[in-house]
Short mmCIF file of C-alpha atoms in Angstrom, two decimals:
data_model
loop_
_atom_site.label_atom_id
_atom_site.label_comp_id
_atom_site.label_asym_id
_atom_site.label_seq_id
_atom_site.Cartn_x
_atom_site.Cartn_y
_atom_site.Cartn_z
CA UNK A 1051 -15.97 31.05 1.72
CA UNK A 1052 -16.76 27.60 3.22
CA UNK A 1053 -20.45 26.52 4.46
CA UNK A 1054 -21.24 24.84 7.57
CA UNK A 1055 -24.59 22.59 8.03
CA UNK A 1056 -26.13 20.48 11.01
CA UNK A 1057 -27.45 17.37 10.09
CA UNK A 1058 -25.85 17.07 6.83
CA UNK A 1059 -24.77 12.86 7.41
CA UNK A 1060 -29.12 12.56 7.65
CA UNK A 1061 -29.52 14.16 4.70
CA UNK A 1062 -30.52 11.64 1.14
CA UNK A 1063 -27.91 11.42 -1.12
CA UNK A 1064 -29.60 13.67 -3.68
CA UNK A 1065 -30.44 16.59 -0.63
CA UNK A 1066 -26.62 16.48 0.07
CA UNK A 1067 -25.72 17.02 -3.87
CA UNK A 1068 -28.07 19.74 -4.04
CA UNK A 1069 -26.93 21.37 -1.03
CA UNK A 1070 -23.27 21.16 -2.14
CA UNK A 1071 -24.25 22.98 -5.47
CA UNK A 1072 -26.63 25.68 -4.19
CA UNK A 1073 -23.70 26.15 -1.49
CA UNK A 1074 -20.36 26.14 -3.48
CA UNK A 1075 -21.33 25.73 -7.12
CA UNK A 1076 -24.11 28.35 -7.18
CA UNK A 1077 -23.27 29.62 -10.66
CA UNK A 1078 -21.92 26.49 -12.44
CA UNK A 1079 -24.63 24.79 -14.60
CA UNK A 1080 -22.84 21.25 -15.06
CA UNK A 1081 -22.21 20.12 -11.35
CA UNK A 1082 -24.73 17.61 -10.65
CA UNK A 1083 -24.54 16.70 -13.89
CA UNK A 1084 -20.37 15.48 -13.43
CA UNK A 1085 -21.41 13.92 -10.72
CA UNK A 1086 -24.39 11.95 -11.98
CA UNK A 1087 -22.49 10.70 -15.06
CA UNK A 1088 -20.81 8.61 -12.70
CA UNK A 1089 -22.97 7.07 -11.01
CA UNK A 1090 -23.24 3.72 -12.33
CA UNK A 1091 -26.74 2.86 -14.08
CA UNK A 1092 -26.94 -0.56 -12.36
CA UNK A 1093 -28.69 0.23 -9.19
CA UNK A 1094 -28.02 -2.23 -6.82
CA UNK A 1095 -24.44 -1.83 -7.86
CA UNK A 1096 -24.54 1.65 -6.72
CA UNK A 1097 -25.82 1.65 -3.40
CA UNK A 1098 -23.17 -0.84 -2.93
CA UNK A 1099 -20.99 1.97 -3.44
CA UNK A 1100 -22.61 4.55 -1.78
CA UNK A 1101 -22.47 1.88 1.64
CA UNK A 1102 -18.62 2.02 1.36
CA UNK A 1103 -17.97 5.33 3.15
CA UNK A 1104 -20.39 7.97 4.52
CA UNK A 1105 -21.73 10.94 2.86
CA UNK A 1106 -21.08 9.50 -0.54
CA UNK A 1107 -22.10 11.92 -3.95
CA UNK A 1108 -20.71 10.13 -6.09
CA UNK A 1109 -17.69 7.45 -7.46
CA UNK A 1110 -14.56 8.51 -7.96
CA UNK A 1111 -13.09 6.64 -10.88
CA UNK A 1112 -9.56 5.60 -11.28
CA UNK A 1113 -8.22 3.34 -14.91
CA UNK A 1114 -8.00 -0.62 -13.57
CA UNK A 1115 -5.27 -1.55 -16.15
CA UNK A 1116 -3.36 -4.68 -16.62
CA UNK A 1117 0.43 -6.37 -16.69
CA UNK A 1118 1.05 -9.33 -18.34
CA UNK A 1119 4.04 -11.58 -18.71
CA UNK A 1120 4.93 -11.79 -14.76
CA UNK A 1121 6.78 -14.67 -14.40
CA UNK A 1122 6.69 -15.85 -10.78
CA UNK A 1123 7.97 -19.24 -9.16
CA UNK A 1124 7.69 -20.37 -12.61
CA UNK A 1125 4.13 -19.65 -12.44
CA UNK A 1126 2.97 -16.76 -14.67
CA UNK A 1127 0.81 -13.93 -13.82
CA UNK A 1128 -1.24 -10.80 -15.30
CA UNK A 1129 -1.47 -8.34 -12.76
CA UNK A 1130 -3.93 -5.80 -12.32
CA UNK A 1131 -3.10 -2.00 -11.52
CA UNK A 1132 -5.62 0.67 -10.70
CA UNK A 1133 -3.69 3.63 -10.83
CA UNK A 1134 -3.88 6.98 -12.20
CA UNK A 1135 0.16 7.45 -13.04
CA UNK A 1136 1.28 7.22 -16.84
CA UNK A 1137 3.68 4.78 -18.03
CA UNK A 1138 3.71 2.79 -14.57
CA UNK A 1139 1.41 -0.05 -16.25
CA UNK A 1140 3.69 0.18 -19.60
CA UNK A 1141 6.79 0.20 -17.15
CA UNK A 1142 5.75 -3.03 -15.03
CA UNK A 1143 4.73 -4.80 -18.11
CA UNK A 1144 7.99 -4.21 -19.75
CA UNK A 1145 10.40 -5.26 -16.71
CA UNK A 1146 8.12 -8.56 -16.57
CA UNK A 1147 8.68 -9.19 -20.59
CA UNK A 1148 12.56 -8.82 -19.71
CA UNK A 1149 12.59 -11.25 -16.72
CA UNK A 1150 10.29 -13.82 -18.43
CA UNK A 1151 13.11 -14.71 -21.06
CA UNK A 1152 15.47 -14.55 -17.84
CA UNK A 1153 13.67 -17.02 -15.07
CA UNK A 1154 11.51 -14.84 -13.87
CA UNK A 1155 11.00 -13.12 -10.73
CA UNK A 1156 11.42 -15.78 -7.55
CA UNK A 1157 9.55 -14.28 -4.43
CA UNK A 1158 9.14 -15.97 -0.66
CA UNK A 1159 7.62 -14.97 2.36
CA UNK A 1160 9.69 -14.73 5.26
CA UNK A 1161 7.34 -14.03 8.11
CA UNK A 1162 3.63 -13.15 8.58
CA UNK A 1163 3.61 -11.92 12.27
CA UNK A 1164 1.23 -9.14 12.50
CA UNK A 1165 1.29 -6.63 15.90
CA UNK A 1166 -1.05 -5.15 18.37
CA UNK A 1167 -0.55 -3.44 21.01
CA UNK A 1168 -2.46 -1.75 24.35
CA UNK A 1169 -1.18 1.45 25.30
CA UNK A 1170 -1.39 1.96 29.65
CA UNK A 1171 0.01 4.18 32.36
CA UNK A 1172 1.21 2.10 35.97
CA UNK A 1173 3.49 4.36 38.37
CA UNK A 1174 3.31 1.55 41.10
CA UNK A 1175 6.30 -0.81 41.48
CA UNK A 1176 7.58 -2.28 38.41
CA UNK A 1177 8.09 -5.51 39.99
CA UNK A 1178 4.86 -5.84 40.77
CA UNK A 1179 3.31 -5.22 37.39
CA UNK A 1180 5.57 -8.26 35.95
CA UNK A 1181 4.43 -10.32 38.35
CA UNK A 1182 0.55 -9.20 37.62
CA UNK A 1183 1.27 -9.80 33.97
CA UNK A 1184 2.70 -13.20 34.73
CA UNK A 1185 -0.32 -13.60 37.07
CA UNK A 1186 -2.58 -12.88 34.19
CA UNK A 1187 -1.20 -13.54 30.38
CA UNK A 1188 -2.79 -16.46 30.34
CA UNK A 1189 -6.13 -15.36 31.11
CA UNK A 1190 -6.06 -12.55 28.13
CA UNK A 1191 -5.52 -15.41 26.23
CA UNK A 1192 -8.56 -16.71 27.28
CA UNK A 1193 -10.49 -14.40 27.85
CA UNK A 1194 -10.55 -13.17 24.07
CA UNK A 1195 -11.38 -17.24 23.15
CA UNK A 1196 -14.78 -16.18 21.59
CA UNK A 1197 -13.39 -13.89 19.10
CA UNK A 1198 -10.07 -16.23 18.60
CA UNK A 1199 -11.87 -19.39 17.88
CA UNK A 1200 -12.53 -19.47 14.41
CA UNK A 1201 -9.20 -17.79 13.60
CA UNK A 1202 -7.45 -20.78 15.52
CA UNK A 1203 -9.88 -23.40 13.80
CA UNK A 1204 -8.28 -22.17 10.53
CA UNK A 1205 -4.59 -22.09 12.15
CA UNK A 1206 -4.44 -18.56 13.44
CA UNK A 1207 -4.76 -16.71 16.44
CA UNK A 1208 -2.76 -15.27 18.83
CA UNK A 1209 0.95 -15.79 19.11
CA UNK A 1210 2.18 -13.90 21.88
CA UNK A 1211 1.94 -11.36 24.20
CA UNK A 1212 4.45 -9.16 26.02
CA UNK A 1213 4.72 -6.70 28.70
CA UNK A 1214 7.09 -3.86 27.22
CA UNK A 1215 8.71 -1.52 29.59
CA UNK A 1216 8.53 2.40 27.92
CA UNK A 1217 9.25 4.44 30.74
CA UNK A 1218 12.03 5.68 29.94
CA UNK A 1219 10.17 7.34 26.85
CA UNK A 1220 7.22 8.32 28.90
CA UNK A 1221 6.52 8.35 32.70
CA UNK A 1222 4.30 5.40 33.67
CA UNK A 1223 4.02 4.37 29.74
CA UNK A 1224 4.03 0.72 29.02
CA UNK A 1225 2.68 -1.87 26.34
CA UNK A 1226 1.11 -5.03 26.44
CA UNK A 1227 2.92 -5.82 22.69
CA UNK A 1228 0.89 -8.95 20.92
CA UNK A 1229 1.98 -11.04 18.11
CA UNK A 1230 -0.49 -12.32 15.88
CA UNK A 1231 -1.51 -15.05 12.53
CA UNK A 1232 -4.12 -13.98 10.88
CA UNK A 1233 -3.79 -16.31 8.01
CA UNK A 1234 -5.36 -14.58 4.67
CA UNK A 1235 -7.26 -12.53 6.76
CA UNK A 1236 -5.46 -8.46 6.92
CA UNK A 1237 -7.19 -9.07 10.43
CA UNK A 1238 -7.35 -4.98 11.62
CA UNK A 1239 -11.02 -5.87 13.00
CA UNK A 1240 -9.99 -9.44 14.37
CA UNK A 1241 -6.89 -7.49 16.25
CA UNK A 1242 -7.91 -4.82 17.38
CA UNK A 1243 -11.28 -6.76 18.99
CA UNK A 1244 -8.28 -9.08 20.96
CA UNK A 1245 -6.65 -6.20 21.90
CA UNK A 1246 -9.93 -4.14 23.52
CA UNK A 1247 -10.38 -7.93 25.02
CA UNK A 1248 -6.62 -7.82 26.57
CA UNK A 1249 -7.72 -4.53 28.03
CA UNK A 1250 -10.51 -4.67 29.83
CA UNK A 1251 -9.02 -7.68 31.68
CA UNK A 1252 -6.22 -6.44 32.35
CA UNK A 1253 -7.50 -3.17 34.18
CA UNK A 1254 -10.35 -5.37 35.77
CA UNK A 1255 -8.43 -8.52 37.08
CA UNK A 1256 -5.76 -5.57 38.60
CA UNK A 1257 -8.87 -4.51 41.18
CA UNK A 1258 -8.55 -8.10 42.62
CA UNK A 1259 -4.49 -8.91 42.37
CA UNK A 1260 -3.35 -9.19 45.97
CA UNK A 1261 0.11 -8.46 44.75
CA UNK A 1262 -0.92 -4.88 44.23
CA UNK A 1263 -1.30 -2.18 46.52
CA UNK A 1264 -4.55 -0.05 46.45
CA UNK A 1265 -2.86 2.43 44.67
CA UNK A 1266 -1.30 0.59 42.10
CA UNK A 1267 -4.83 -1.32 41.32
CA UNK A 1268 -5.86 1.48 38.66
CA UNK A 1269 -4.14 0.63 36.00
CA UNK A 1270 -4.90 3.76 33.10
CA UNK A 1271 -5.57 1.77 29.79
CA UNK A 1272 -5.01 4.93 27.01
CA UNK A 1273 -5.94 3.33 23.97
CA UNK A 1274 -5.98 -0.09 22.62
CA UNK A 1275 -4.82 -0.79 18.67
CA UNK A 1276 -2.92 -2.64 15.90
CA UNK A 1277 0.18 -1.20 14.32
CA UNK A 1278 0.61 -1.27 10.95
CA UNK A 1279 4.18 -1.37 11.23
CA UNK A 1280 5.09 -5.08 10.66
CA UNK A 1281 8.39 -5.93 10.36
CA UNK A 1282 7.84 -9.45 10.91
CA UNK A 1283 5.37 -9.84 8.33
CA UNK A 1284 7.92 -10.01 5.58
CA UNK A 1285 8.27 -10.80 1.76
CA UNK A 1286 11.11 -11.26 -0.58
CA UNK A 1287 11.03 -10.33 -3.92
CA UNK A 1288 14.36 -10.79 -6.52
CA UNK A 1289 15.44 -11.24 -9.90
CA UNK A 1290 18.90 -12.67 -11.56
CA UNK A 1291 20.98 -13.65 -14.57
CA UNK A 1292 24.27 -13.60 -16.15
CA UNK A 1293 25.18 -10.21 -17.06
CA UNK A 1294 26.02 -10.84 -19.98
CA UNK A 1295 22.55 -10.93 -20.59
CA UNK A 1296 21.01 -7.76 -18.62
CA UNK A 1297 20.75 -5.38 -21.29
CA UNK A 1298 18.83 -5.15 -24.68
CA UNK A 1299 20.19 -1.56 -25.74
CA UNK A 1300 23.26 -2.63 -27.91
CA UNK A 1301 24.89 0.81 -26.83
CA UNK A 1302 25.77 -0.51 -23.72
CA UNK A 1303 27.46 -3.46 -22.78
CA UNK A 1304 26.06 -5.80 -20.01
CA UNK A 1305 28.66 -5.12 -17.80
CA UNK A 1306 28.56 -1.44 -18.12
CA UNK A 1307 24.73 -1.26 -17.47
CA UNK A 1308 24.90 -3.14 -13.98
CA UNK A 1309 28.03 -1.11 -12.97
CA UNK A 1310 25.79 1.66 -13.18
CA UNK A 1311 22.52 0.04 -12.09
CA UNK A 1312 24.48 -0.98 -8.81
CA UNK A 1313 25.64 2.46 -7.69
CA UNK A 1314 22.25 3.95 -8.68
CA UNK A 1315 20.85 1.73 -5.86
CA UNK A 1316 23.62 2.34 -3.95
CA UNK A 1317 22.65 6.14 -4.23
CA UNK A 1318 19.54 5.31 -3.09
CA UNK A 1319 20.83 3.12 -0.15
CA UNK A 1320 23.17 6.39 1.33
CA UNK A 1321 21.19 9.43 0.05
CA UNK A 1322 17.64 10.05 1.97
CA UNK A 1323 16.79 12.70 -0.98
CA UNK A 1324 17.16 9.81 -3.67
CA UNK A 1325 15.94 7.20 -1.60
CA UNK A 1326 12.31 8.84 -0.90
CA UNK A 1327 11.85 9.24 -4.97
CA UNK A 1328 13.27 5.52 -5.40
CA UNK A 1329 11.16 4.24 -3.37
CA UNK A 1330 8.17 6.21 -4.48
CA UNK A 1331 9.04 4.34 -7.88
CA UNK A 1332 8.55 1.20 -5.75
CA UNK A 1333 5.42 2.22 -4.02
CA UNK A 1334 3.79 2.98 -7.61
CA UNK A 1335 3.98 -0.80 -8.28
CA UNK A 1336 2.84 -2.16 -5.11
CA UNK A 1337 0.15 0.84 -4.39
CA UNK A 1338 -1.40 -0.81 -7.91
CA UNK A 1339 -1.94 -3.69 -7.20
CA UNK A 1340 -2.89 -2.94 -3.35
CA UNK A 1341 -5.71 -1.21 -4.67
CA UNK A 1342 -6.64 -3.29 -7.47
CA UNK A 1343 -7.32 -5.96 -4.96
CA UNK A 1344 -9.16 -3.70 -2.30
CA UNK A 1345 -6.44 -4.13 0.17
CA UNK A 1346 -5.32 -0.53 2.58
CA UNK A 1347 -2.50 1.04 0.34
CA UNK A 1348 -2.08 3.87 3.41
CA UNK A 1349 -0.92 0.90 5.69
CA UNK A 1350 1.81 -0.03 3.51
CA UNK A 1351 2.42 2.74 2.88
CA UNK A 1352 3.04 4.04 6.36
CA UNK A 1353 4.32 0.29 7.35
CA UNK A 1354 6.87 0.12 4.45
CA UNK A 1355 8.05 3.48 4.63
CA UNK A 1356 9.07 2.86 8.41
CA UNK A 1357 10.77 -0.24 7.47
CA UNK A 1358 13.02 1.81 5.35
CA UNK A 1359 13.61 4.29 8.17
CA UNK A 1360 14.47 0.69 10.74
CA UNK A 1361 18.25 1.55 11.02
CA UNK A 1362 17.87 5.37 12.08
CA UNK A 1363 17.85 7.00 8.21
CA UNK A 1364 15.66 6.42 5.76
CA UNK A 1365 17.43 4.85 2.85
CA UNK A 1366 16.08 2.50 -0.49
CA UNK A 1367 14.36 -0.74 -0.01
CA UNK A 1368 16.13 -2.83 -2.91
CA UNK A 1369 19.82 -3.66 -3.80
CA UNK A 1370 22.20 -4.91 -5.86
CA UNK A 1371 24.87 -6.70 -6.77
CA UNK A 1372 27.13 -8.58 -9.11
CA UNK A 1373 28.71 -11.55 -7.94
CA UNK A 1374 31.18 -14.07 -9.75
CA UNK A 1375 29.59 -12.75 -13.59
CA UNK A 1376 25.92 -12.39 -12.03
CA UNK A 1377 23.42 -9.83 -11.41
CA UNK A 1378 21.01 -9.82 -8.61
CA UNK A 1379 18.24 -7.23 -7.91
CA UNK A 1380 16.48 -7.81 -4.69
CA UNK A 1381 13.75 -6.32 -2.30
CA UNK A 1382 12.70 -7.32 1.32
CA UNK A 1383 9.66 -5.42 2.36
CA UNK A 1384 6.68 -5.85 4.80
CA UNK A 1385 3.30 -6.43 3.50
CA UNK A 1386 0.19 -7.06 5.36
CA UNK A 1387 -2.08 -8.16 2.97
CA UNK A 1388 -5.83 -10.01 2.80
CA UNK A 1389 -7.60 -11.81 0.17
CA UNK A 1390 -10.66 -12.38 2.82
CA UNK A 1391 -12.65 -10.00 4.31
CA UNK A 1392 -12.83 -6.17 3.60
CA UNK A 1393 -13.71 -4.65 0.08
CA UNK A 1394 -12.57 -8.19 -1.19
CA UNK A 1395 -15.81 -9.99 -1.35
CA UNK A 1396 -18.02 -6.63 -1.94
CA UNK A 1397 -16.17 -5.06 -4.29
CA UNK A 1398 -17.10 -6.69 -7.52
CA UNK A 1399 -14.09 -5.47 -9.88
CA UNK A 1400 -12.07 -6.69 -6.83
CA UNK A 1401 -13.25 -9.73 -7.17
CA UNK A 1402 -12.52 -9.95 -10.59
CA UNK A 1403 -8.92 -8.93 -9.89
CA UNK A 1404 -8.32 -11.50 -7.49
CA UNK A 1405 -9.76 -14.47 -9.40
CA UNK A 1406 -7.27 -13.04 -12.31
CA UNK A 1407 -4.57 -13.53 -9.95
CA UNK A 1408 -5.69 -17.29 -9.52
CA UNK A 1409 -7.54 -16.26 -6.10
CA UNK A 1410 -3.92 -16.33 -4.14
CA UNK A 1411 -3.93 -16.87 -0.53
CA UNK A 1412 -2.56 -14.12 1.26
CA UNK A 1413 0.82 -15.46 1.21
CA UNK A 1414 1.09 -15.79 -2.24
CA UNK A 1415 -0.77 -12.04 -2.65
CA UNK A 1416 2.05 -10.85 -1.05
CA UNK A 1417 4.84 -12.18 -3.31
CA UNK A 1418 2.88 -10.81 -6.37
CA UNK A 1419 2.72 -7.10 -4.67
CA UNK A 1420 6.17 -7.43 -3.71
CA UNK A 1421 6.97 -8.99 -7.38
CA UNK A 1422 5.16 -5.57 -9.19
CA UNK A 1423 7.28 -3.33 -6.77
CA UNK A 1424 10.72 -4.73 -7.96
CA UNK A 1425 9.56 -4.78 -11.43
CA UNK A 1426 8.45 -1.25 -11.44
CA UNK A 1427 11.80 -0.14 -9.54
CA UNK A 1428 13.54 -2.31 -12.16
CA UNK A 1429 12.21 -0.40 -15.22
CA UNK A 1430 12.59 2.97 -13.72
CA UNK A 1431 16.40 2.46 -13.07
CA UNK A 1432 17.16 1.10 -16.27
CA UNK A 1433 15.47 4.11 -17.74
CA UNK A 1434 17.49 6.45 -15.62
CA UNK A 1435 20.45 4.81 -16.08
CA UNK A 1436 20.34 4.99 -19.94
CA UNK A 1437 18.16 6.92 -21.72
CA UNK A 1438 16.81 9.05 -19.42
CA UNK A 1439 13.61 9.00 -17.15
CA UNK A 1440 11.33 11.53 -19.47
CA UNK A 1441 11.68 10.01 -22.75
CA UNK A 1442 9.46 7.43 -22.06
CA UNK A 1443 7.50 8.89 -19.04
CA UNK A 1444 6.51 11.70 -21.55
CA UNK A 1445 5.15 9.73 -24.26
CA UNK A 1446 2.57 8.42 -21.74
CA UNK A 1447 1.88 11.79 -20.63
CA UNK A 1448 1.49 12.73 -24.33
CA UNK A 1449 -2.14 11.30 -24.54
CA UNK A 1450 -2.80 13.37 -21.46
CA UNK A 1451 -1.88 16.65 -22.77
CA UNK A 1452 -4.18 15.91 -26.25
CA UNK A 1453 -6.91 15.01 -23.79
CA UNK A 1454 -6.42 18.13 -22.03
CA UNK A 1455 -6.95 20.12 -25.44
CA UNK A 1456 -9.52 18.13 -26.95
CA UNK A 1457 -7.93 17.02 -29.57
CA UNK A 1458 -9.97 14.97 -31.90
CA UNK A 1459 -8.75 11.49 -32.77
CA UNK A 1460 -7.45 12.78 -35.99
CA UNK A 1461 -5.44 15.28 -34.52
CA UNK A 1462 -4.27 12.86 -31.69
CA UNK A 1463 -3.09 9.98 -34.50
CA UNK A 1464 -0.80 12.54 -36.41
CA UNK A 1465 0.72 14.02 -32.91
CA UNK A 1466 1.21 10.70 -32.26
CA UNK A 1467 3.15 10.13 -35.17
CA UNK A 1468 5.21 13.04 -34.82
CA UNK A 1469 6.46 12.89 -31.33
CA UNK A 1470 8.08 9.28 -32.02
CA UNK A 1471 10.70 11.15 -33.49
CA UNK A 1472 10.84 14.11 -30.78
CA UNK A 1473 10.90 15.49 -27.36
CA UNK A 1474 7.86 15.24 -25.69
CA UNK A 1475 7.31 18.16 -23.21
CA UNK A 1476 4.11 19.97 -22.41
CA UNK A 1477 4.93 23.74 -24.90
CA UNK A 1478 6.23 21.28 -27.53
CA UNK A 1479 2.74 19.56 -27.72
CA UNK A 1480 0.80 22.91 -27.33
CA UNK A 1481 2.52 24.50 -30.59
CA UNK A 1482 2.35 21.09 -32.38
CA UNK A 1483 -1.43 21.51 -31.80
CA UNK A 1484 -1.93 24.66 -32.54
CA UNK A 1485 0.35 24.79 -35.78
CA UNK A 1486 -1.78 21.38 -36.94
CA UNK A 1487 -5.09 23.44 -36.24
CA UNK A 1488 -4.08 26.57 -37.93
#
């Protein structure tokens, strides 16, 4: 049965761990003790930590691996991944040692807008609220100058802004819908401080527009925000050659391989069922790497998963083709990413990870995330399409198993041996085990 607790946020760290033991973990020796081993010894370096989020007990570790061999506008690249998945750092790595003999990956960004928007309720005359907005636009611009300036000095700011009609969707619902450049900034704080700018002048300017009548002065402001939906903030990732010279496996022709790498995406394009796992496969590469370099992996996620919903069912973000003897694997996918500001200059192993990456701007951040997506859906379809998805998935997951078991790394090193000959699956490891220990 749950606890409850007033005051628990004032508590000390080491109060809150003990109340958390004496409440849930009452007859459970080891608690504080998982939870102290890790903490990290440096102290400094772990208040730092604790400061991150509230209520903090402890870290919560996840492997920071790496992927090297990305070839990328002829510039190349090792990545790093923090992720927890087996065989997506092996599975990167490998599409990037295919493409590097092939030209690499080539990558552009297409647009950076970024959107905001203020959510209100008007009932008055529609007419009239254009012509307030056209009264006033250029005072929201204005008015938000001191939190704009520095953003503009750098070649940012605000782009637009745009009364959007939604009543049809809601009585009385409309939008003032801003555009924005935030540069390498992600720029949540930056737009959503514009945006609480925008309205409180427009719902005070309204109390003195003469175009208004008395009633239609109180203009309801509901909430003010930034969407992470950006469809305009877009990157494209791609990779070609000959196909002649797409496949390595010698039981399969070139040809035959992107027949059937075409109409696996093509699957994934018509079938919603295939398309959320395909792009799942995507999301492990550019979740990775979103992490890695202390960027919001829940915003692209949400962002890019409604991108793949844009034409009314949700369907895969790559294709494929084969055109006059050539292959082409390509992805177009938003990505609102930061290389300034956030976790980036606190975080000290996201530091690291940026200055591994060459300390990219945010432009070239985003070609790199878009880069390990592709790869990562790259190697999962050529696995499907030939020798299967587990065989190499469970040969990762083999090391897991043995951890799970405690095997020792005697035991681990002849298991090891064994299973490069056989089918990996969880009983098949068990009885290996046990037979090796009995």
């Amino acid at each position: 049965m749950g606890k409850t607790i007033s005051g628990f946020s004032k508590l000390s760290k080491s109060e809150k761990i003990d109340w958390i033991v004496n409440s849930y973990f009452p007859n459970t020796k080891n608690t504080k003790q998982i939870l102290k081993q890790y903490w990290n010894s440096n102290d400094k370096l772990q208040q730092l930590h604790d400061e991150f989020i509230e209520n903090t007990i402890t870290n919560y570790y996840l492997p920071l691996g790496v992927a090297p061999n990305f070839l990328i506008n002829n510039k190349t690249y090792t990545i790093p991944m923090a992720i927890e998945e087996s065989s997506v750092v092996a599975a990167a790595s490998k599409a990037a040692k295919f493409w590097l003999d092939r030209g690499g990956f080539k990558a552009e960004v297409i647009s950076t807008k970024k959107i905001g928007q203020v959510h209100f309720k008007f009932y008055g005359n529609h007419e009239h609220l254009e012509a307030y907005f056209t009264h006033i636009k250029s005072k929201l611009i204005a008015d938000a100058k001191s939190i704009t300036a520095n953003m503009e000095k750098r070649g940012g700011g605000i782009l637009d802004i745009e009364l959007r009609d939604k009543t049809t969707a809601i009585e009385g619902y409309y939008q003032l819908h801003a555009s924005f450049e935030t540069l390498d900034a992600m720029g949540a704080n930056f737009i959503n401080s514009c945006l609480e700018q925008f309205a409180k002048t427009f719902k005070n300017e309204a109390l003195r527009f003469n175009g208004f009548s008395s009633e239609e002065k109180d203009i309801d402001i509901i909430m003010s925000i930034l969407s992470n939906y950006v469809p305009e903030c877009l990157v494209r990732a791609e990779v070609s050659c000959p196909v002649d010279q797409l496949t390595e496996n010698h039981k399969i022709t070139g040809a035959a391989f992107a027949k059937k790498f075409v109409e696996a995406v093509r699957i994934a394009e018509v079938e919603p069922y295939r398309a959320v796992t395909h792009n799942k496969g995507i999301m492990n590469g550019i979740d990775a790497v979103v992490l890695a370099t202390g960027n919001d992996f829940r915003a692209i996620e949400a962002g890019v998963h409604a991108y793949a919903s844009r034409n009314g069912t949700y369907s895969s973000l790559s294709h494929a083709e084969v055109n006059d003897g050539v292959f082409t694997f390509w992805m177009e996918i938003p990505l609102a990413l930061g290389t300034v500001g956030g976790l980036t200059g606190l975080h000290p192993l996201v530091k690291l990870a940026l200055e591994l990456l060459g300390k990219p701007s945010a432009k070239e951040l985003m070609q790199i995330v878009a880069v390990a997506g592709l790869a990562q859906n790259f190697a999962a379809l050529r696995s499907l399409t030939t020798t299967g998805i587990q065989q190499g998935h469970m040969k990762m997951h083999l090391m897991n198993i043995l951890n799970q078991f405690e095997a020792t790394p005697s035991e681990k090193e002849k298991l090891i041996a064994h299973f490069k000959t056989e089918t990996v699956t969880h009983s098949a490891v068990v009885q290996a085990l046990e037979k090796l220990r009995s």
